[in-house]
Structures are given as structure tokens and as C-alpha cells.
Tab-separated table of C-alpha atoms in Angstrom:
chain	number	residue	atom	x	y	z
A	566	GLN	CA	181.923	71.644	86.159
A	567	LYS	CA	180.209	68.592	87.553
A	568	GLU	CA	176.480	68.546	86.974
A	569	VAL	CA	173.493	66.569	88.140
A	570	GLU	CA	170.368	66.643	86.030
A	571	GLN	CA	166.818	65.821	87.075
A	572	ASN	CA	163.452	66.300	85.472
A	573	SER	CA	161.812	68.995	87.565
A	574	GLY	CA	158.351	67.507	87.139
A	575	PRO	CA	155.858	67.629	88.611
A	576	LEU	CA	155.508	63.879	88.495
A	577	SER	CA	151.984	62.864	89.385
A	578	VAL	CA	151.054	59.313	90.353
A	579	PRO	CA	147.960	57.815	91.986
A	580	GLU	CA	148.153	56.345	95.444
A	581	GLY	CA	149.513	52.798	95.378
A	582	ALA	CA	151.379	53.232	92.102
A	583	ILE	CA	155.124	53.102	91.521
A	584	ALA	CA	156.875	56.445	91.215
A	585	SER	CA	160.058	56.478	89.169
A	586	LEU	CA	162.511	59.337	89.617
A	587	ASN	CA	165.525	59.702	87.400
A	588	CYS	CA	168.879	61.458	87.563
A	589	THR	CA	171.937	61.709	85.341
A	590	TYR	CA	175.368	62.985	86.277
A	591	SER	CA	178.228	64.343	84.233
A	592	ASP	CA	181.357	63.135	86.047
A	593	ARG	CA	182.161	59.549	85.157
A	594	GLY	CA	184.453	59.407	88.180
A	595	SER	CA	181.637	59.998	90.680
A	596	GLN	CA	181.509	57.321	93.340
A	597	SER	CA	178.657	58.032	95.744
A	598	PHE	CA	175.034	58.802	95.002
A	599	PHE	CA	172.311	59.978	97.313
A	600	TRP	CA	168.583	60.543	97.251
A	601	TYR	CA	167.048	63.106	99.571
A	602	ARG	CA	163.437	64.007	100.182
A	603	GLN	CA	162.547	67.591	100.971
A	604	TYR	CA	159.155	68.693	102.159
A	605	SER	CA	158.249	72.296	101.600
A	606	GLY	CA	159.919	74.510	104.183
A	607	LYS	CA	161.959	71.667	105.619
A	608	SER	CA	165.561	70.564	105.291
A	609	PRO	CA	166.535	67.582	103.114
A	610	GLU	CA	166.107	64.143	104.617
A	611	LEU	CA	168.329	61.282	103.440
A	612	ILE	CA	166.367	58.420	101.908
A	613	MET	CA	169.068	56.232	100.439
A	614	PHE	CA	172.606	56.156	99.174
A	615	ILE	CA	174.168	53.808	96.657
A	616	TYR	CA	177.761	53.210	95.646
A	617	SER	CA	177.707	50.071	93.494
A	618	ASN	CA	176.102	49.285	90.184
A	619	GLY	CA	172.761	47.567	90.493
A	620	ASP	CA	169.826	47.869	92.831
A	621	LYS	CA	169.601	48.673	96.511
A	622	GLU	CA	166.311	48.223	98.332
A	623	ASP	CA	165.109	49.723	101.584
A	624	GLY	CA	161.455	49.180	102.372
A	625	ARG	CA	159.349	50.788	99.651
A	626	PHE	CA	162.369	52.482	98.108
A	627	THR	CA	164.776	51.065	95.527
A	628	ALA	CA	167.783	52.952	94.225
A	629	GLN	CA	169.286	51.876	90.935
A	630	LEU	CA	172.736	52.819	89.694
A	631	ASN	CA	174.198	52.381	86.235
A	632	LYS	CA	177.662	53.892	86.126
A	633	ALA	CA	178.187	53.081	82.464
A	634	SER	CA	175.156	55.180	81.565
A	635	GLN	CA	175.836	57.702	84.390
A	636	TYR	CA	172.300	57.197	85.582
A	637	VAL	CA	170.700	56.887	89.001
A	638	SER	CA	167.057	56.275	89.714
A	639	LEU	CA	164.756	55.982	92.695
A	640	LEU	CA	161.644	53.830	92.649
A	641	ILE	CA	158.955	54.322	95.252
A	642	ARG	CA	156.550	51.407	95.467
A	643	ASP	CA	153.018	51.699	96.843
A	644	SER	CA	153.232	55.485	96.713
A	645	GLN	CA	151.413	57.325	99.477
A	646	PRO	CA	150.164	60.922	99.640
A	647	SER	CA	152.784	61.469	102.354
A	648	ASP	CA	155.442	60.795	99.710
A	649	SER	CA	154.473	64.036	97.999
A	650	ALA	CA	157.641	66.112	98.207
A	651	THR	CA	160.644	67.223	96.182
A	652	TYR	CA	163.228	64.499	95.636
A	653	LEU	CA	166.823	65.594	95.291
A	654	CYS	CA	169.510	63.534	93.624
A	655	ALA	CA	173.028	64.274	94.849
A	656	VAL	CA	176.469	63.131	93.870
A	657	ASN	CA	179.636	63.235	95.940
A	658	LYS	CA	181.853	66.057	94.746
A	659	GLY	CA	184.665	63.577	94.685
A	660	ASP	CA	187.719	65.782	94.897
A	661	GLN	CA	187.889	65.804	98.672
A	662	ALA	CA	187.109	63.597	101.577
A	663	GLY	CA	183.719	63.728	103.183
A	664	THR	CA	180.275	64.125	101.749
A	665	ALA	CA	180.440	67.410	99.860
A	666	LEU	CA	177.523	67.073	97.502
A	667	ILE	CA	176.405	68.400	94.162
A	668	PHE	CA	172.620	68.448	93.961
A	669	GLY	CA	170.247	68.263	91.087
A	670	LYS	CA	167.378	70.722	90.912
A	671	GLY	CA	164.960	68.153	92.280
A	672	THR	CA	161.829	66.436	91.024
A	673	THR	CA	158.506	67.324	92.570
A	674	LEU	CA	156.347	64.262	93.203
A	675	SER	CA	152.624	64.504	93.789
A	676	VAL	CA	150.750	61.413	94.947
A	677	SER	CA	146.992	61.695	94.691
A	678	SER	CA	144.628	59.748	96.893
B	441	SER	CA	171.413	59.706	112.036
B	442	ALA	CA	173.347	62.683	113.335
B	443	VAL	CA	171.502	65.408	115.188
B	444	ILE	CA	172.423	68.839	113.922
B	445	SER	CA	171.082	71.933	115.638
B	446	GLN	CA	171.164	75.121	113.630
B	447	LYS	CA	170.209	78.592	114.726
B	448	PRO	CA	168.662	80.978	114.166
B	449	SER	CA	165.883	79.212	112.273
B	450	ARG	CA	164.983	82.449	110.550
B	451	ASP	CA	165.868	86.096	110.565
B	452	ILE	CA	165.012	89.309	108.800
B	453	CYS	CA	168.021	91.584	108.394
B	454	GLN	CA	168.748	95.021	107.060
B	455	ARG	CA	170.938	95.316	104.013
B	456	GLY	CA	174.544	96.057	104.788
B	457	THR	CA	174.516	94.140	108.053
B	458	SER	CA	175.914	90.693	108.841
B	459	LEU	CA	174.363	87.556	110.287
B	460	THR	CA	176.164	84.654	111.903
B	461	ILE	CA	174.560	81.229	111.697
B	462	GLN	CA	175.557	78.550	114.184
B	463	CYS	CA	175.567	74.804	113.707
B	464	GLN	CA	176.063	72.284	116.519
B	465	VAL	CA	176.469	68.542	115.921
B	466	ASP	CA	175.697	65.966	118.619
B	467	SER	CA	179.030	64.209	118.144
B	468	GLN	CA	182.451	64.908	116.716
B	469	VAL	CA	182.665	65.037	112.949
B	470	THR	CA	185.662	65.653	110.731
B	471	MET	CA	184.022	67.785	108.105
B	472	MET	CA	181.087	70.135	108.048
B	473	PHE	CA	179.544	71.758	105.016
B	474	TRP	CA	177.527	74.869	104.318
B	475	TYR	CA	174.923	75.099	101.575
B	476	ARG	CA	172.656	77.769	100.205
B	477	GLN	CA	169.187	77.129	98.822
B	478	GLN	CA	167.805	80.101	96.954
B	479	PRO	CA	164.035	80.419	96.573
B	480	GLY	CA	162.665	77.624	94.407
B	481	GLN	CA	166.141	76.242	93.757
B	482	SER	CA	168.196	73.270	94.841
B	483	LEU	CA	171.129	73.274	97.213
B	484	THR	CA	174.479	74.779	96.275
B	485	LEU	CA	177.618	74.009	98.240
B	486	ILE	CA	179.222	77.145	99.670
B	487	ALA	CA	182.225	75.699	101.472
B	488	THR	CA	183.684	72.816	103.404
B	489	ALA	CA	184.845	73.444	106.969
B	490	ASN	CA	187.566	71.366	108.548
B	491	GLN	CA	188.579	71.808	112.142
B	492	GLY	CA	191.980	73.419	112.403
B	493	SER	CA	192.251	74.665	108.852
B	494	GLU	CA	190.773	77.307	106.629
B	495	ALA	CA	187.499	76.531	104.930
B	496	THR	CA	187.530	75.506	101.283
B	497	TYR	CA	185.191	77.637	99.194
B	498	GLU	CA	183.401	76.660	96.008
B	499	SER	CA	183.531	78.695	92.848
B	500	GLY	CA	181.467	81.837	93.246
B	501	PHE	CA	181.798	82.045	97.014
B	502	VAL	CA	184.513	84.013	98.797
B	503	ILE	CA	185.735	84.182	102.349
B	504	ASP	CA	185.149	87.920	102.695
B	505	LYS	CA	181.465	87.439	102.003
B	506	PHE	CA	180.969	84.117	103.809
B	507	PRO	CA	183.569	83.764	106.576
B	508	ILE	CA	183.407	80.397	108.307
B	509	SER	CA	184.725	79.290	111.658
B	510	ARG	CA	185.300	75.727	112.837
B	511	PRO	CA	186.680	75.991	116.363
B	512	ASN	CA	186.140	72.340	117.292
B	513	LEU	CA	184.827	69.042	115.972
B	514	THR	CA	181.183	69.686	116.875
B	515	PHE	CA	180.613	73.314	115.945
B	516	SER	CA	180.790	75.683	113.002
B	517	THR	CA	179.538	79.126	112.098
B	518	LEU	CA	178.810	80.805	108.779
B	519	THR	CA	178.609	84.578	108.573
B	520	VAL	CA	176.790	86.274	105.728
B	521	SER	CA	178.475	89.660	105.482
B	522	ASN	CA	177.367	92.994	104.095
B	523	MET	CA	174.038	91.499	103.117
B	524	SER	CA	171.964	92.481	100.132
B	525	PRO	CA	168.490	91.281	99.119
B	526	GLU	CA	170.156	88.766	96.783
B	527	ASP	CA	171.441	86.950	99.884
B	528	SER	CA	167.884	86.059	100.865
B	529	SER	CA	168.009	82.280	100.943
B	530	ILE	CA	167.925	79.277	103.182
B	531	TYR	CA	171.335	78.403	104.560
B	532	LEU	CA	171.946	74.846	105.690
B	533	CYS	CA	174.789	73.145	107.450
B	534	SER	CA	175.596	69.507	106.961
B	535	ALA	CA	177.824	66.898	108.566
B	536	ASP	CA	178.898	63.374	107.774
B	537	ARG	CA	178.190	60.256	109.753
B	538	ASN	CA	179.279	56.950	108.237
B	539	THR	CA	179.699	58.639	104.835
B	540	GLU	CA	176.095	59.863	104.898
B	541	ALA	CA	175.399	63.575	104.957
B	542	PHE	CA	172.775	64.922	107.363
B	543	PHE	CA	171.386	68.421	107.481
B	544	GLY	CA	170.458	70.947	110.074
B	545	GLN	CA	167.017	72.503	110.038
B	546	GLY	CA	168.204	75.463	107.991
B	547	THR	CA	168.193	79.225	108.491
B	548	ARG	CA	165.718	81.188	106.423
B	549	LEU	CA	167.270	84.594	105.824
B	550	THR	CA	165.380	87.548	104.434
B	551	VAL	CA	167.301	90.717	103.661
B	552	VAL	CA	165.284	93.908	103.384
């Protein structure tokens, strides 16, 4: 059974700080990794995806992947109160085409002003 | 990003009845997916729906309880059958575009 693990939090950071969200996955054969943001009562919104080892940057967000350690992280620079949400790490299920995802339980981020 | 319209957005249903949730994508997609998000929990994949073939269900989900239709490349339905209060959840459909998965707005189902 493939699993995705996240610290549920809450993770609290002051406005302007860097928020670091972490995720580990069990299947060494996993190929695709996604970070979603979910506001309360809303559906998940894709922030970033990463396939290759290393860093991928998009604006204030940086995803980091280390396949040897089976570890994915998301850094949010200059955190804003509007970043307060639950962040979901997801991994492609891998045994079929398309983006069937296995989700972690999510980390709740709270950014205080 | 893909635009996915899902309806109804919410419903309150009597136990023992069934509810069909519809999902419409703004362009053709090969695969669509259905997820469940129980209160306070993360998303769990129910099944994958391909056009022209039977849906593939994940462990713990069966066709009799969650029949799925995929009549064309832009539309899918999920039926929650013979509902019980334990089926109270948010149900979400998802579709791929350029290997990224996008979600509909979700259906918040309450079974009383």
C-alpha cells in the first residue's frame, strides 16, 4: 500500500517568514509529485508539480525533491496571511496512466500578521 | 488550467437513497478521477474513469456502491447508492491536463 506522510501541523509562521512543508512517500518507484493548497470549504488548487531531483521554483514557491530519501518539500518565501491553508502533498499512483493521486493528510499552515 | 464544473455543489439526502454527481470538463480528457474527502481528512481516490471502458475502483470501493459512467471525453457521473450517514463526505472529480490534475468544486453530501 503506497503511502504519503505529512506532519499535520499546525505550522505557524510570522508574515514574511519562510514556511517549510515536508512530505515523505513509501513507493520508491513514484515518479510525479504534486503540492496542492486547500482553503477551508474549497477544492484543492494545484501549486506545483515536480518530477526530477532537485529544486523547482515558481514565484514564492520552491518544490524540492530527493528521490533517494523519498522526500518532497515545499518552501513558501515571504509568507502572507493569505497563504494560511492546508497544503496537500500528492504522489502519482504510478500503476496506470494519468494523474491518479495518493494524498497525504495535509499540513495546516497559519501565517500571522 | 482545466475548467471542471461539478454539480450539485451540496445536497442533503435521506439514508437509503442514491445521489448522482455530475462532472463536466471544458475540453476532452482521457481520464477522469473521483475522490472522497471525509470530514477533516485528506482525499482518497475512489476510482478512475476511462471513456469506453469500465471504471477501475480502488481497494475499499465497489461498483455496486459507487457506479460511475463515462459516456464521452468531457463528462462523467458518480452515483452514491443506498446512502448511509457514513457516506457524508465531499466528493470531488478530477481531470488531467498536461499531466497536471485539476479538481472540480466538489459536492458536499450530508446523509441524514
